[in-house]
XYZ file of C-alpha atoms in Angstrom:
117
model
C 11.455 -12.374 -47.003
C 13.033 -13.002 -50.148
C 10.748 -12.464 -53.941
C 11.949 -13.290 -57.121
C 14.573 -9.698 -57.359
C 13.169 -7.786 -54.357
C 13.835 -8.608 -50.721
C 11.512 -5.481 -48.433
C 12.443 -4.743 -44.964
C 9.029 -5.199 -43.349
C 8.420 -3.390 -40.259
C 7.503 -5.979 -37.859
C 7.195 -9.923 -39.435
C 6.435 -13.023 -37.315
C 8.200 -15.968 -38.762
C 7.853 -19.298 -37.935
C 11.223 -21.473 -35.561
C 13.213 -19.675 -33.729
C 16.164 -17.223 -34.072
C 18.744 -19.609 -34.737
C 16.660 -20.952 -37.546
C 18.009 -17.655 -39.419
C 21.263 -17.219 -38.211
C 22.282 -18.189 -42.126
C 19.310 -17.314 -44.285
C 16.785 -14.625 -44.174
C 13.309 -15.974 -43.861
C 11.636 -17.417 -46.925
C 7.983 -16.750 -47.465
C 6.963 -20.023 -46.243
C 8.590 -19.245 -43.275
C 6.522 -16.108 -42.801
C 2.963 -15.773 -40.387
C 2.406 -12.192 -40.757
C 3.589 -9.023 -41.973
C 3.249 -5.190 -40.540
C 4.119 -2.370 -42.371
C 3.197 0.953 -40.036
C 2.195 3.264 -42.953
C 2.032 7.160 -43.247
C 4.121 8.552 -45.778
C 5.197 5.194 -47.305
C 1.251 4.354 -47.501
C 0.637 4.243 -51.294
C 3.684 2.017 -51.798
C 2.787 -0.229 -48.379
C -0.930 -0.816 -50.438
C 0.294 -1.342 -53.836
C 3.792 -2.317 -54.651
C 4.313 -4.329 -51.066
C 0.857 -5.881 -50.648
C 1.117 -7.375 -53.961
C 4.535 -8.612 -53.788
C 3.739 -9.964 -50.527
C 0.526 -11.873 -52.109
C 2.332 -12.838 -55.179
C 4.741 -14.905 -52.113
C 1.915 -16.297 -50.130
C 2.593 -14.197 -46.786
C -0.854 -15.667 -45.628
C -1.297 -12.159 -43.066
C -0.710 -8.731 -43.905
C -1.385 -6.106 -42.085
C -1.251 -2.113 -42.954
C -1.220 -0.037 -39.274
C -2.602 3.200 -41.135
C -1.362 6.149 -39.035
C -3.655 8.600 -41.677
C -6.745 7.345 -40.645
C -5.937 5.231 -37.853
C -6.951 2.103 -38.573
C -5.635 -1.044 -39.617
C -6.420 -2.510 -43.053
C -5.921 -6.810 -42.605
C -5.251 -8.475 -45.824
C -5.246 -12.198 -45.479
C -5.402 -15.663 -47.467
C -4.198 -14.347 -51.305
C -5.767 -16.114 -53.783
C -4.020 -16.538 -57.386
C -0.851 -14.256 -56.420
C -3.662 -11.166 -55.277
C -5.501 -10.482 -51.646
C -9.062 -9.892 -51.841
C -9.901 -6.634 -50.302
C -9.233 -5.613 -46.741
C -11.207 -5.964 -43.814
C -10.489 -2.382 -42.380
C -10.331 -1.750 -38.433
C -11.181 1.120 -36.558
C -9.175 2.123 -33.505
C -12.220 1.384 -31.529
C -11.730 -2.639 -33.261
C -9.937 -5.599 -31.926
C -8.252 -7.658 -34.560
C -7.910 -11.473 -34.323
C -4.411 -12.648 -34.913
C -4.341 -16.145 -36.442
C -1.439 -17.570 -37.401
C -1.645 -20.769 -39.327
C -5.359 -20.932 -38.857
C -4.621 -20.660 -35.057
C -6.540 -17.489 -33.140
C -3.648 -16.560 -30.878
C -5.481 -14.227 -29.238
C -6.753 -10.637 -30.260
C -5.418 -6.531 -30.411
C -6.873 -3.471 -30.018
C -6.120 -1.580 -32.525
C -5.711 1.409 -30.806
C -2.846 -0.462 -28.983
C -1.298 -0.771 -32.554
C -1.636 3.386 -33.473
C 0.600 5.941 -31.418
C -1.195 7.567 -29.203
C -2.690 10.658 -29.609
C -1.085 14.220 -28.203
């Protein structure tokens, strides 16, 4: 996804076409569905710097997989360049995952966390 200066290396983004689509061009952030960033020691940065860039572009999903607490804090729909605040996720929660206003189907959470020793 490219910003005005900054282009981040999500961890996991679903774009929209196919690979061939991008075989010249990085995706653009129309092109983008939804964007992962698996958080522990990059956490502060994934919540601040990232989520707002990424809501300043209009990446319409967002999601933080927070290995800390183990949960999974959805930001969705920015409004005026800024997400309102997370719905957060337990690892007992399912999360829906809508792409262009189209429930694809739903995650457990847990399924999204590493698993636990």
């Amino acid at each position: 996804m490219r910003g005005s200066r900054s282009e981040p290396e999500p961890d996991l983004s679903i774009v929209r076409g196919d690979i061939d689509d991008y075989t010249d061009r990085h995706p653009a952030p129309a092109d983008v569905g939804l964007i992962v960033e698996i958080a522990d020691s990059s956490l502060a940065r994934d919540r601040g710097e990232k989520r707002d860039l990424y809501a300043r572009a209009g990446v319409p999903a967002y999601w933080i997989v927070n290995l800390v607490a183990r949960q999974v804090e959805a930001h969705a729909l920015p409004v005026g360049g800024a997400y309102p605040p997370a719905t957060i996720l337990a690892e007992d929660q399912t999360i829906d995952l809508v792409l262009d206003g189209q429930s694809l189907g739903r995650i457990d959470v847990a399924d999204l966390l590493a698993k636990r020793p």
